[in-house]
Amino acid sequence: MAPHERRPVTVVAFGQSDHRRTTDEVSEVEMLMPVLHEVLAATGLKTSDIGFTCSGSSDYLAGRAFSFTMALDGVGAWPPISESHVEMDGAWALYEAWVKLQTGEADTALVYSYGKSSPGSVRDVLTRQLDPYYVAPLWPDSVALAALQAQALIDAGETDEPALAGVATRSRTAAATNPHAQLRGAVARGEYAVRPLRTGDCPPVGDGAAAVILAAGERARELCERPAWIRGIDHRIEAHGLGVRDLTDSPSTRLAAERAGVFERPVDTAELHAPFTSQEVVLRKALRLADDVTVNPSGGALAANPMMAAGLIRIGEAAARIHRGASDRAVAHATSGPCLQQNLVALLEGETRG
Amino acid sequence: MAKEPVAVVGIGQTKHVAARRDVSIAGLVREAAQSALRDAELTWADIDAVVIGKAPDFFEGVMMPELYLADALGAVGKPMLRVHTAGSVGGSTALVAANLVAGRVHGTVLTLAFEKQSESNAMWGLSLPVPFQQPLLAGAGGFFAPHVRAYMRRTGAPDTVGSLVAYKDRRNALKNPYAHLHEHDVTLEKVQASPMLWDPIRYSETCPSSDGACAMILTDRAGAARSPGPPAWMHGGAMRSEPTLFAGKDFVSPQAGKDCAADVYRQAGIADPRREIDAVEMYVPFSWYEPMWLENLGFAEEGEGWKLTESGVTELDGDLPVNMSGGVLSTNPIGASGMIRFAEAALQVRGRAGDHQVDGARKALGHAYGGGSQFFSMWLVGAEPPTG
């Protein structure tokens, strides 16, 4: 079915926590609850009004199996709700909810995700998502893998260290106006973390949560003055082995963008889930972003990167910009896996004003 | 807006065993997926998207295994989703895949669930210490035993009912070449004489730990028309969740299970499940859950489920066969267990269940649950396409 034949679905509300380096004093549920209440209050909906609920999180961050069950308790899941969970970033939970709305079985959906990276060493934890027999036993961490990608880009002449520093400066300066960001204002380039990446090229480690409410068709106009219409959404995965991928390119992002209809007309805003400065270079190319596109006005993942929520936040930030009238056509991107292995692209539009 | 009808045209599973030392995790899942493709007479190129499910990542020690498994499942360049809803995950995964077809997002979808328990220790995977929360008390059996006891007290069921279920399911497993436990010398006396683990649950009334994977190919009406074998048609599917613990929760017959079944029956136009459904694959990890779920799913009045079991109604040749495959009691690769229930229901209405086929099965229910009896997923499949 062509994208234009799909059931129209919109983002009608978005909320996020203040992202912080540590949140020892609150549980995951306590971190999540205010965000859930925020999006429900914004729409006037109650939990019992929601047609479908879907969340994204990872047991490996919580350090325990079935960690999402306690978060569900925080939603107030009584009477019993129609609900599901992905062990992925919340952007994929939003995708599952969008699919549910496409079936016509629900008209509204609550999507949330959260992650606390502070209790452990997230660089070490992420090594556990690699091939368990040949790669994970070597413990190559997420920064080292991103550095491989950055060096490949430099070797290919796609960027250099000053250009990467420019990405960091622009992102963190933009975050000055984002009250939820973890790092705000100019941040020093720092020492090398893993050459060629300096600490300034890497995301902060932090805890956070986000939530979105989706509505289909007519419900959207009742719930939001200027809803953000999801004109297309698609995601693609690439091979796991870094040796069989061209790390300077992201064919999965390009294909997802094509399927989502991003290339049909120019966008004015892009919210990219690029935790490392070098990854923005790859994504800009894959998404064919023109120089006049506003990229990561929120500060992006370089200003706040709560694992499992950072992708959903990109969709939320793009939608909120449309809600405010600051954007008419925005692309939002989420990623999972080492060196941009899996990528999701959503195209959001506001209705023409005037 | 009418949904696209969803058909199951391919089913594959591995032989389930305690330890598949001959294959990696990738090898295990690929075996099931290829088996499903063979059944559907399709190739990897025919698959538009992959939806994968499993129970906690801690069981194998691989975080987000979908990343590592993308190559083995032919998903490179395609969309791949990873579902995790605790023990109900195998069922939920199939439903997410079905929604992709029903919502006309994709035409043909591969869905797969697995567990390779031999590369882990499930007991400890579930028992990581969490500050300020009660531990689950020696694995799942410790959590569920008091609820079984509550059922016995509430209904006055005699102590012998649980062993009847175990005896039946282990005999059914002998007819299923993929089942893990093949106890050729099983007798009712042996079940009843097995050690008490978590009173009132005996050793022989519990599920094994298995390595295994199950896969299905789901497709739309056009895909079903090209299917070489008879498809199973989805007539209804639903998920329901409720909190783990709260005052007033009925652990014996959770509301989420009742609501989930009611939603499936409404979609499928089932007014009297006891009469209209021919076979049931339900998630019974401890034998007493058969009579408990018979009531929860509306096959028996409250307090009457054990009477159906005791009178032989749920035997393979009974009036309402339950767990024809041998069930979770005979095969339990945790993440795949729910999908195996869904797949067995589909096998029955396709008439392809081999020695454990129920004669003339036209409508079958697949059921899964998880967490602290809080997550439910179910589907009802039929030999004929849904009407309307």
XYZ file of C-alpha atoms in Angstrom:
742
model
C 0.000 0.000 0.000
C 1.372 3.402 -0.923
C 2.130 5.687 2.025
C -0.651 8.129 1.093
C -3.221 5.363 1.481
C -2.229 4.758 5.084
C -4.450 5.774 7.960
C -3.431 9.291 9.016
C -1.772 9.200 12.445
C -0.386 12.129 14.409
C 1.798 12.905 17.388
C -0.465 14.992 19.617
C 1.665 15.264 22.768
C 5.274 14.823 23.830
C 6.913 14.960 27.228
C 10.360 14.230 28.576
C 12.193 14.282 31.879
C 15.148 16.490 32.728
C 18.024 14.241 31.713
C 20.702 13.925 34.377
C 24.006 12.163 34.986
C 22.616 10.279 37.989
C 19.163 9.753 39.440
C 19.947 7.596 42.444
C 17.072 9.074 44.420
C 14.321 7.985 42.030
C 13.318 4.597 40.653
C 12.581 4.098 36.966
C 8.869 4.322 37.726
C 9.340 7.559 39.657
C 11.376 8.975 36.782
C 8.668 7.995 34.297
C 5.487 8.972 36.147
C 5.719 12.781 35.750
C 6.343 12.359 32.023
C 3.297 10.112 31.612
C 1.164 12.571 33.550
C 2.478 15.415 31.403
C 1.323 13.915 28.087
C -1.991 12.758 29.512
C -2.637 16.227 30.948
C -1.713 17.867 27.643
C -4.418 15.893 25.843
C -6.925 15.578 28.676
C -6.886 11.807 28.197
C -6.948 9.306 31.047
C -5.129 5.962 30.959
C -8.489 4.272 30.441
C -9.092 6.362 27.288
C -5.940 5.065 25.590
C -6.504 2.370 22.950
C -3.014 0.878 22.963
C 0.121 1.290 25.063
C 3.647 0.382 24.019
C 7.016 0.941 25.671
C 10.716 0.506 24.992
C 13.452 -0.241 27.516
C 16.376 -2.575 28.178
C 16.870 -5.043 30.995
C 20.641 -4.645 30.611
C 20.529 -1.050 31.827
C 18.345 -1.911 34.797
C 20.516 -4.926 35.582
C 17.535 -7.197 36.088
C 15.187 -9.337 34.020
C 11.613 -8.163 33.328
C 12.440 -4.622 34.460
C 9.642 -3.239 32.298
C 6.948 -4.933 34.395
C 7.430 -2.460 37.247
C 7.257 0.481 34.839
C 3.936 -0.863 33.614
C 2.646 -0.688 37.176
C 3.365 3.033 37.003
C 1.063 3.465 34.012
C -1.906 2.446 36.120
C -2.761 -0.617 34.075
C -6.135 -1.314 35.615
C -8.637 -2.213 34.345
C -6.341 -4.351 32.119
C -4.972 -2.510 29.081
C -4.007 -3.495 25.557
C -0.231 -3.228 25.881
C 3.088 -4.353 24.436
C 6.816 -3.751 24.897
C 9.880 -3.767 22.678
C 13.376 -4.327 24.020
C 14.508 -1.457 21.770
C 14.515 2.310 21.768
C 11.069 3.862 22.284
C 11.076 4.957 18.625
C 10.391 1.327 17.724
C 7.649 1.180 20.371
C 6.125 4.161 18.568
C 6.407 2.217 15.311
C 4.580 -0.771 16.831
C 1.867 1.589 18.091
C 1.610 3.215 14.645
C 1.136 -0.263 13.123
C -1.611 -0.985 15.668
C -3.386 2.236 14.662
C -3.063 1.175 10.997
C -5.163 -1.926 11.761
C -7.991 0.292 13.005
C -8.118 -1.573 16.331
C -7.182 1.568 18.269
C -7.553 5.323 17.710
C -5.060 6.519 20.343
C -1.797 5.175 21.706
C 0.508 5.982 24.611
C 4.194 5.340 23.902
C 6.906 5.678 26.513
C 10.495 4.704 27.094
C 13.155 5.208 29.700
C 16.660 4.239 30.607
C 18.991 4.686 33.519
C 22.593 4.346 32.417
C 24.028 5.670 35.678
C 23.975 2.461 37.768
C 26.551 0.762 35.523
C 29.232 1.479 32.971
C 27.240 1.928 29.784
C 30.348 1.549 27.607
C 30.892 -1.918 29.063
C 27.191 -2.806 29.078
C 26.817 -2.066 25.361
C 29.553 -4.568 24.499
C 27.004 -7.243 25.428
C 24.928 -6.424 22.326
C 27.712 -7.664 20.046
C 28.112 -11.134 18.496
C 28.344 -13.249 21.662
C 30.829 -15.834 20.390
C 33.462 -13.905 18.443
C 33.212 -10.208 19.309
C 31.630 -9.644 22.726
C 34.371 -11.637 24.533
C 36.853 -8.974 23.343
C 34.800 -6.210 25.050
C 35.127 -3.576 22.302
C 33.219 -0.662 23.794
C 30.778 1.713 22.143
C 33.201 4.660 22.003
C 35.935 2.534 20.432
C 33.525 1.286 17.755
C 32.324 4.839 17.051
C 35.970 5.897 16.767
C 36.511 3.262 14.078
C 33.636 4.812 12.181
C 34.964 8.347 12.702
C 38.430 7.362 11.460
C 36.914 5.700 8.397
C 35.113 8.969 7.618
C 38.289 11.017 8.030
C 40.253 8.569 5.875
C 37.575 8.846 3.186
C 37.840 12.642 3.239
C 34.251 13.043 4.435
C 35.167 15.072 7.513
C 38.036 16.122 9.769
C 38.499 16.796 13.442
C 37.726 20.545 13.285
C 34.491 19.806 11.412
C 33.504 17.295 14.086
C 34.220 19.895 16.743
C 31.897 22.203 14.856
C 29.076 19.654 15.123
C 29.613 19.417 18.866
C 29.673 23.186 19.342
C 26.552 23.768 17.255
C 24.610 21.004 19.057
C 25.521 22.047 22.556
C 24.966 25.711 21.863
C 21.492 24.850 20.562
C 20.842 22.938 23.778
C 21.158 26.171 25.755
C 17.465 26.755 25.078
C 16.459 23.165 25.932
C 15.607 23.017 29.633
C 15.667 19.191 29.614
C 19.178 18.820 28.171
C 21.944 17.370 30.298
C 24.766 19.437 28.756
C 23.915 23.042 27.898
C 25.951 25.801 26.364
C 29.434 25.543 24.933
C 31.400 22.502 26.049
C 35.137 22.097 25.668
C 36.414 19.674 23.041
C 38.176 17.760 25.785
C 40.919 15.161 25.638
C 40.902 12.221 23.263
C 38.529 9.507 24.488
C 39.485 7.103 21.708
C 41.302 8.695 18.745
C 40.049 10.504 16.723
C 37.092 11.117 19.059
C 37.494 13.568 21.934
C 35.148 13.652 24.914
C 33.394 16.550 23.175
C 32.543 14.245 20.262
C 30.820 11.762 22.580
C 27.395 11.866 24.199
C 26.931 12.412 27.909
C 25.962 9.353 29.955
C 22.638 9.987 31.608
C 19.218 8.913 32.782
C 15.893 9.961 31.335
C 12.414 9.152 30.120
C 10.066 10.278 27.376
C 6.439 9.777 26.345
C 4.325 10.474 23.285
C 0.624 10.221 22.542
C -0.486 9.215 19.049
C -3.954 9.749 17.638
C -5.526 8.685 14.376
C -7.711 10.742 12.070
C -10.308 13.021 13.591
C -9.188 12.352 17.168
C -5.999 14.266 16.361
C -7.754 17.583 15.814
C -9.696 17.233 19.059
C -6.544 16.608 21.071
C -4.037 19.029 19.588
C -4.302 22.465 17.979
C -1.611 21.752 15.368
C -0.976 17.997 15.294
C 2.193 16.572 13.754
C 1.077 14.160 11.037
C 3.226 11.082 10.510
C 3.395 11.096 6.704
C 5.723 8.129 6.621
C 7.699 5.908 8.972
C 10.044 3.042 8.185
C 13.060 1.298 9.689
C 15.780 -0.977 8.320
C 18.586 -3.049 9.761
C 22.063 -3.756 8.393
C 24.510 -6.584 8.881
C 25.919 -6.878 12.385
C 29.523 -7.518 11.428
C 31.365 -4.194 11.088
C 33.735 -5.787 8.586
C 31.004 -6.282 6.007
C 29.639 -2.727 6.255
C 30.827 0.544 4.748
C 30.982 2.571 7.950
C 31.044 5.857 6.036
C 27.546 5.260 4.721
C 24.114 4.332 6.121
C 22.121 2.537 3.420
C 19.493 1.517 5.977
C 18.803 5.164 6.822
C 18.591 6.058 3.145
C 16.171 3.217 2.399
C 14.001 3.993 5.425
C 13.901 7.664 4.415
C 12.930 6.763 0.881
C 10.134 4.510 2.138
C 8.957 7.227 4.509
C 8.739 9.739 1.646
C 11.442 12.069 2.972
C 12.970 12.714 -0.452
C 9.739 13.836 -2.116
C 10.052 17.431 -0.850
C 12.608 19.301 1.255
C 12.352 19.223 5.033
C 13.023 22.267 7.211
C 14.077 20.419 10.362
C 15.973 17.212 11.152
C 16.197 15.614 14.583
C 18.973 13.037 14.223
C 19.840 10.374 16.773
C 23.601 10.768 16.366
C 25.254 10.138 19.729
C 28.696 10.825 18.187
C 29.562 13.896 16.109
C 30.881 11.697 13.311
C 27.522 9.946 12.991
C 25.827 13.224 12.074
C 28.123 13.343 9.029
C 26.911 9.896 7.923
C 23.256 10.712 8.539
C 23.307 14.093 6.796
C 24.590 12.368 3.679
C 22.134 9.454 3.855
C 19.185 11.801 4.385
C 20.455 14.251 1.721
C 19.970 17.186 4.078
C 20.513 20.583 2.527
C 22.698 23.118 4.346
C 19.676 25.243 5.262
C 17.955 22.442 7.199
C 17.884 23.073 10.944
C 19.632 20.030 12.428
C 19.082 19.069 16.059
C 17.726 22.360 17.380
C 17.167 20.498 20.667
C 20.884 19.805 20.970
C 20.354 16.190 19.945
C 21.940 13.166 21.539
C 25.176 15.119 22.121
C 23.329 17.187 24.718
C 21.278 14.367 26.274
C 21.444 10.673 25.389
C 19.226 8.676 27.753
C 19.573 5.159 26.349
C 16.293 3.702 24.993
C 14.581 7.119 25.075
C 16.909 9.235 22.914
C 15.379 7.976 19.650
C 11.800 8.550 20.787
C 12.843 12.019 21.937
C 13.962 12.852 18.384
C 10.430 12.110 17.121
C 8.970 14.008 20.056
C 11.206 17.059 19.524
C 10.380 17.158 15.813
C 6.663 16.888 16.599
C 6.824 19.540 19.316
C 8.458 21.913 16.834
C 5.530 21.355 14.480
C 3.081 21.846 17.378
C 4.745 25.216 18.107
C 4.643 26.260 14.467
C 8.434 26.344 14.200
C 8.463 23.607 11.541
C 6.167 22.508 8.735
C 8.011 19.401 7.568
C 10.516 17.595 9.747
C 12.444 14.348 9.588
C 13.147 12.420 12.797
C 15.661 9.591 13.065
C 16.448 6.938 15.661
C 19.259 4.413 15.755
C 20.156 1.164 17.495
C 23.214 -1.049 17.544
C 26.905 -0.333 16.990
C 27.864 2.277 14.355
C 24.280 2.986 13.238
C 23.390 -0.665 12.511
C 19.618 -0.174 12.677
C 17.821 3.029 11.737
C 14.280 4.375 11.872
C 13.089 7.420 9.959
C 9.803 9.282 10.445
C 8.489 12.142 8.336
C 6.298 14.608 10.232
C 4.216 17.443 8.820
C 2.019 20.203 10.145
C -1.009 21.326 8.195
C -0.518 24.391 6.044
C -1.384 27.516 7.960
C -3.336 30.517 6.779
C -11.558 0.503 7.738
C -11.468 -3.225 7.082
C -8.329 -5.054 8.090
C -6.413 -7.263 5.684
C -7.052 -10.953 6.511
C -3.945 -12.669 7.924
C -2.959 -16.215 6.980
C -0.335 -18.565 8.397
C 1.282 -20.294 5.425
C 4.497 -21.601 6.950
C 5.375 -23.136 10.308
C 8.766 -24.376 11.444
C 10.305 -25.398 14.693
C 13.451 -27.075 15.871
C 13.541 -30.343 17.731
C 13.496 -29.061 21.289
C 16.132 -30.512 23.598
C 17.903 -29.665 26.843
C 21.040 -28.508 25.026
C 21.630 -27.907 21.315
C 25.430 -27.963 21.516
C 25.721 -28.416 17.736
C 24.436 -24.938 16.839
C 25.008 -21.331 17.881
C 22.052 -19.092 18.744
C 22.112 -17.907 15.129
C 22.164 -21.495 13.877
C 19.199 -22.375 16.065
C 16.962 -19.554 14.850
C 17.967 -20.036 11.224
C 16.981 -23.700 11.407
C 13.431 -22.815 12.499
C 13.128 -19.983 9.983
C 14.298 -22.144 7.079
C 11.884 -24.862 8.114
C 9.002 -22.354 8.011
C 10.139 -21.066 4.596
C 10.276 -24.637 3.264
C 6.773 -25.271 4.558
C 5.510 -22.147 2.758
C 7.648 -22.895 -0.321
C 9.035 -19.354 -0.110
C 12.563 -17.965 -0.069
C 14.253 -15.277 2.018
C 13.568 -12.811 -0.812
C 9.811 -13.208 -0.286
C 10.018 -11.892 3.275
C 9.260 -8.170 3.744
C 9.966 -7.861 7.480
C 11.101 -9.875 10.494
C 9.549 -9.751 13.976
C 11.529 -11.584 16.646
C 10.731 -12.288 20.285
C 12.396 -13.900 23.254
C 12.281 -13.775 27.023
C 14.873 -11.771 29.004
C 18.187 -10.998 27.319
C 19.879 -12.185 30.520
C 18.949 -15.788 29.703
C 21.682 -16.010 27.048
C 23.662 -12.968 28.097
C 23.121 -11.177 24.785
C 21.700 -7.653 24.931
C 19.293 -6.934 22.045
C 20.070 -10.184 20.194
C 18.126 -8.989 17.142
C 21.229 -6.958 16.210
C 23.457 -10.012 16.123
C 20.747 -12.202 14.524
C 19.907 -9.836 11.648
C 22.217 -11.683 9.253
C 21.083 -15.188 10.249
C 17.442 -14.258 9.718
C 17.912 -12.662 6.318
C 16.833 -9.324 7.756
C 19.620 -7.187 6.316
C 17.998 -4.340 4.384
C 14.619 -5.118 5.927
C 12.677 -3.897 8.946
C 13.291 -5.944 12.103
C 11.359 -5.538 15.348
C 12.136 -7.129 18.697
C 9.243 -7.770 21.091
C 9.609 -8.596 24.780
C 6.520 -9.144 26.934
C 7.873 -11.717 29.441
C 6.473 -15.269 29.139
C 3.713 -14.191 26.772
C 6.325 -12.901 24.315
C 6.015 -15.712 21.752
C 2.329 -14.925 21.341
C 2.794 -11.145 21.399
C 5.521 -11.428 18.765
C 3.186 -13.300 16.427
C 0.482 -10.682 17.008
C 2.826 -7.780 16.213
C 3.792 -9.588 13.001
C 0.113 -10.202 12.231
C -0.645 -6.495 12.716
C 1.964 -5.624 10.072
C -0.063 -7.696 7.615
C -3.512 -6.688 8.959
C -2.566 -2.992 8.763
C -1.277 -3.527 5.188
C 2.179 -2.309 6.127
C 3.792 -5.473 4.733
C 2.576 -8.396 2.637
C 4.616 -11.295 4.032
C 6.312 -11.349 7.411
C 8.613 -13.848 9.135
C 8.027 -14.080 12.865
C 10.232 -16.104 15.162
C 10.820 -16.709 18.852
C 13.562 -18.632 20.584
C 15.392 -19.506 23.766
C 18.700 -21.276 24.143
C 18.510 -22.021 27.812
C 21.593 -24.208 27.803
C 23.746 -21.107 27.263
C 22.412 -19.633 30.455
C 20.977 -20.243 33.846
C 17.352 -19.161 33.758
C 16.987 -19.485 37.509
C 19.692 -16.866 38.102
C 18.670 -14.864 35.052
C 15.401 -14.277 36.899
C 16.918 -13.841 40.334
C 19.239 -10.839 40.041
C 18.967 -8.970 43.309
C 16.939 -5.775 43.259
C 17.071 -3.505 46.293
C 13.811 -2.875 48.115
C 11.851 -5.474 46.168
C 10.877 -8.955 47.190
C 12.730 -11.652 45.288
C 10.616 -14.101 43.292
C 11.350 -16.830 45.840
C 13.234 -19.647 44.129
C 12.131 -19.227 40.539
C 8.718 -19.231 38.925
C 7.391 -22.263 40.811
C 7.760 -20.449 44.116
C 5.713 -17.575 42.777
C 2.912 -19.661 41.263
C 2.500 -22.432 43.883
C 0.450 -20.314 46.341
C -1.931 -19.382 43.532
C -2.391 -23.050 42.633
C -3.137 -23.749 46.300
C -5.638 -20.872 46.297
C -7.367 -22.439 43.295
C -7.614 -25.821 45.033
C -9.062 -24.258 48.168
C -11.494 -22.065 46.239
C -12.883 -24.838 44.049
C -12.536 -27.906 46.254
C -10.622 -29.670 43.478
C -9.134 -32.989 44.614
C -5.311 -33.220 44.874
C -5.153 -35.647 41.938
C -6.151 -33.244 39.130
C -2.677 -31.787 38.585
C -1.111 -35.176 38.030
C -3.801 -36.066 35.460
C -2.796 -33.048 33.394
C 0.901 -33.891 33.554
C 0.236 -37.521 32.653
C -1.896 -36.448 29.668
C 0.537 -33.828 28.359
C 3.560 -36.119 28.616
C 1.670 -38.828 26.712
C 0.649 -36.287 24.049
C 4.305 -35.272 23.712
C 5.152 -38.837 22.647
C 3.125 -38.143 19.471
C 4.996 -34.893 18.742
C 8.449 -35.415 17.187
C 9.532 -31.854 18.115
C 8.663 -32.160 21.833
C 11.539 -32.038 24.299
C 10.416 -34.662 26.824
C 9.659 -38.078 25.408
C 9.000 -40.145 28.534
C 8.115 -43.502 27.026
C 7.683 -45.110 30.439
C 5.442 -42.416 31.935
C 2.628 -43.627 34.219
C 0.173 -41.772 36.420
C 1.755 -43.440 39.452
C 5.196 -42.151 38.495
C 3.880 -38.592 38.185
C 2.191 -38.860 41.575
C 5.286 -40.339 43.195
C 7.633 -37.614 41.892
C 9.186 -35.303 44.496
C 7.274 -32.320 45.810
C 9.095 -29.160 44.663
C 6.874 -26.247 45.633
C 3.881 -27.713 47.463
C 1.451 -28.552 45.799
C 3.553 -28.674 42.601
C 5.487 -31.899 42.000
C 8.594 -32.360 39.874
C 6.668 -34.116 37.099
C 4.090 -31.328 37.057
C 6.642 -28.723 35.997
C 8.073 -27.725 32.630
C 11.602 -28.574 31.480
C 14.282 -26.075 30.356
C 14.681 -26.337 26.593
C 16.698 -25.024 23.681
C 14.482 -24.313 20.719
C 12.973 -21.922 18.223
C 9.653 -21.586 16.447
C 8.927 -19.594 13.288
C 5.872 -18.713 11.238
C 5.291 -17.040 7.889
C 2.294 -14.716 7.960
C 0.856 -13.270 4.785
C -2.063 -11.396 3.268
C -4.935 -12.653 1.108
C -2.830 -12.583 -2.066
C -0.023 -14.471 -0.343
C -2.468 -17.068 0.948
C -3.814 -17.604 -2.576
C -0.300 -18.600 -3.687
C 0.239 -20.908 -0.710
C 0.958 -24.505 -1.698
C -0.554 -25.841 1.527
C -3.759 -25.022 3.357
C -3.370 -21.747 5.305
C -4.581 -21.150 8.828
C -6.606 -17.935 9.000
C -6.486 -15.575 11.932
C -9.976 -14.814 13.206
C -9.002 -12.805 16.261
C -5.982 -11.777 18.307
C -5.470 -9.655 21.417
C -3.067 -8.696 24.190
C -3.948 -7.552 27.698
C -1.761 -6.513 30.631
C -2.343 -5.745 34.274
C 0.029 -4.824 37.137
C 2.149 -7.474 38.871
C 0.885 -6.928 42.373
C -1.983 -4.918 43.746
C -4.714 -5.295 46.321
C -7.698 -6.994 44.741
C -5.763 -8.764 41.984
C -7.190 -12.216 41.363
C -4.126 -14.366 40.826
C -6.255 -17.474 40.284
C -8.199 -15.964 37.387
C -6.731 -12.600 36.347
C -9.051 -10.064 34.756
C -6.523 -9.434 31.963
C -6.863 -13.065 30.842
C -10.652 -12.889 30.844
C -10.684 -9.595 28.943
C -8.144 -10.843 26.403
C -10.171 -13.983 25.665
C -13.399 -11.967 25.433
C -11.782 -9.621 22.897
C -10.573 -12.542 20.765
C -13.994 -14.234 20.853
C -15.716 -10.947 19.930
C -13.420 -10.512 16.909
C -13.925 -14.150 15.889
C -17.687 -14.154 16.451
C -17.447 -16.911 19.071
C -20.448 -16.957 21.408
C -19.827 -20.298 23.131
C -16.122 -21.203 23.205
C -16.769 -24.615 24.737
C -18.881 -25.666 21.725
C -17.346 -23.639 18.909
C -13.617 -24.180 19.489
C -12.233 -27.576 18.552
C -8.771 -27.557 20.103
C -6.798 -25.430 22.547
C -3.079 -24.919 23.038
C -2.730 -23.068 26.305
C 0.310 -22.001 28.287
C 0.496 -24.522 31.142
C 3.986 -24.461 32.732
C 2.638 -26.057 35.925
C -0.039 -28.705 35.502
C -2.710 -27.040 37.632
C -2.854 -24.138 35.216
C -4.922 -26.272 32.822
C -8.073 -26.241 34.989
C -7.336 -22.679 36.049
C -7.108 -21.397 32.458
C -10.130 -23.475 31.344
C -12.131 -21.218 33.654
C -10.243 -18.020 32.854
C -10.727 -18.552 29.095
C -14.441 -19.249 29.404
C -14.433 -22.978 28.637
C -15.840 -23.783 32.080
C -17.803 -21.971 34.756
C -15.845 -20.712 37.747
C -14.918 -23.639 39.980
C -15.716 -26.183 37.272
C -12.487 -26.330 35.240
C -11.030 -29.262 37.177
C -14.142 -31.314 36.417
C -13.478 -31.030 32.676
C -9.929 -32.224 33.204
C -10.939 -35.029 35.540
C -13.629 -36.341 33.182
C -11.169 -36.659 30.274
C -12.671 -33.847 28.169
C -9.195 -32.351 27.596
C -7.571 -35.614 26.467
C -6.374 -35.818 22.865
C -9.487 -37.855 21.982
C -11.747 -35.859 24.297
C -14.444 -33.354 23.431
C -12.114 -30.343 23.963
C -8.494 -31.428 23.497
C -5.993 -29.244 25.362
C -2.262 -29.171 24.625
C -2.233 -31.785 21.931
C 1.486 -31.111 21.346
C 2.436 -31.985 24.901
C 2.367 -28.327 25.854
C 4.806 -26.241 27.868
C 4.945 -29.126 30.359
C 6.863 -31.126 27.751
C 8.740 -28.359 25.907
C 9.800 -24.999 27.302
C 12.242 -22.804 25.387
C 10.754 -19.911 27.373
C 10.782 -17.138 24.764
C 9.419 -19.504 22.104
C 6.819 -21.271 24.266
C 4.038 -18.798 23.496
C 4.700 -18.901 19.762
C 4.697 -22.709 19.818
C 1.162 -22.540 21.261
C 0.092 -20.195 18.462
C 1.818 -22.357 15.843
C 0.301 -25.608 17.163
C -3.183 -24.058 16.961
C -2.440 -23.159 13.336
C -1.076 -26.658 12.595
C -4.318 -28.168 13.878
C -6.619 -26.160 11.600
C -4.295 -26.792 8.647
C -4.687 -30.513 9.380
C -0.921 -30.862 9.620
C -0.362 -31.847 13.236
C 0.614 -35.417 12.400
C 0.068 -37.975 15.149
C -1.364 -35.371 17.521
C -3.888 -34.081 14.989
C -7.430 -33.572 16.288
C -9.812 -34.978 13.689
C -11.768 -32.249 11.963
C -10.270 -29.335 13.907
C -11.659 -26.192 12.253
C -11.104 -23.572 14.950
C -8.267 -23.575 17.493
C -7.102 -21.217 20.220
C -3.458 -20.401 20.966
C -2.801 -18.839 24.391
C 0.210 -17.429 26.214
C 0.767 -15.658 29.509
C 3.690 -14.168 31.351
C 5.046 -12.141 34.243
C 3.159 -12.613 37.499
C 0.065 -13.810 35.567
C -0.200 -10.308 34.195
C 0.587 -10.401 30.454
C -1.737 -12.287 28.098
C -1.724 -12.828 24.356
C -4.064 -15.077 22.380
C -5.194 -15.793 18.892
C -7.947 -17.826 17.347
C -7.247 -19.426 13.974
C -9.597 -21.199 11.583
C -9.446 -23.421 8.531
C -11.665 -20.972 6.643
C -10.968 -17.279 6.010
C -12.795 -14.890 8.354
C -16.101 -13.560 7.041
C -17.005 -9.883 6.914
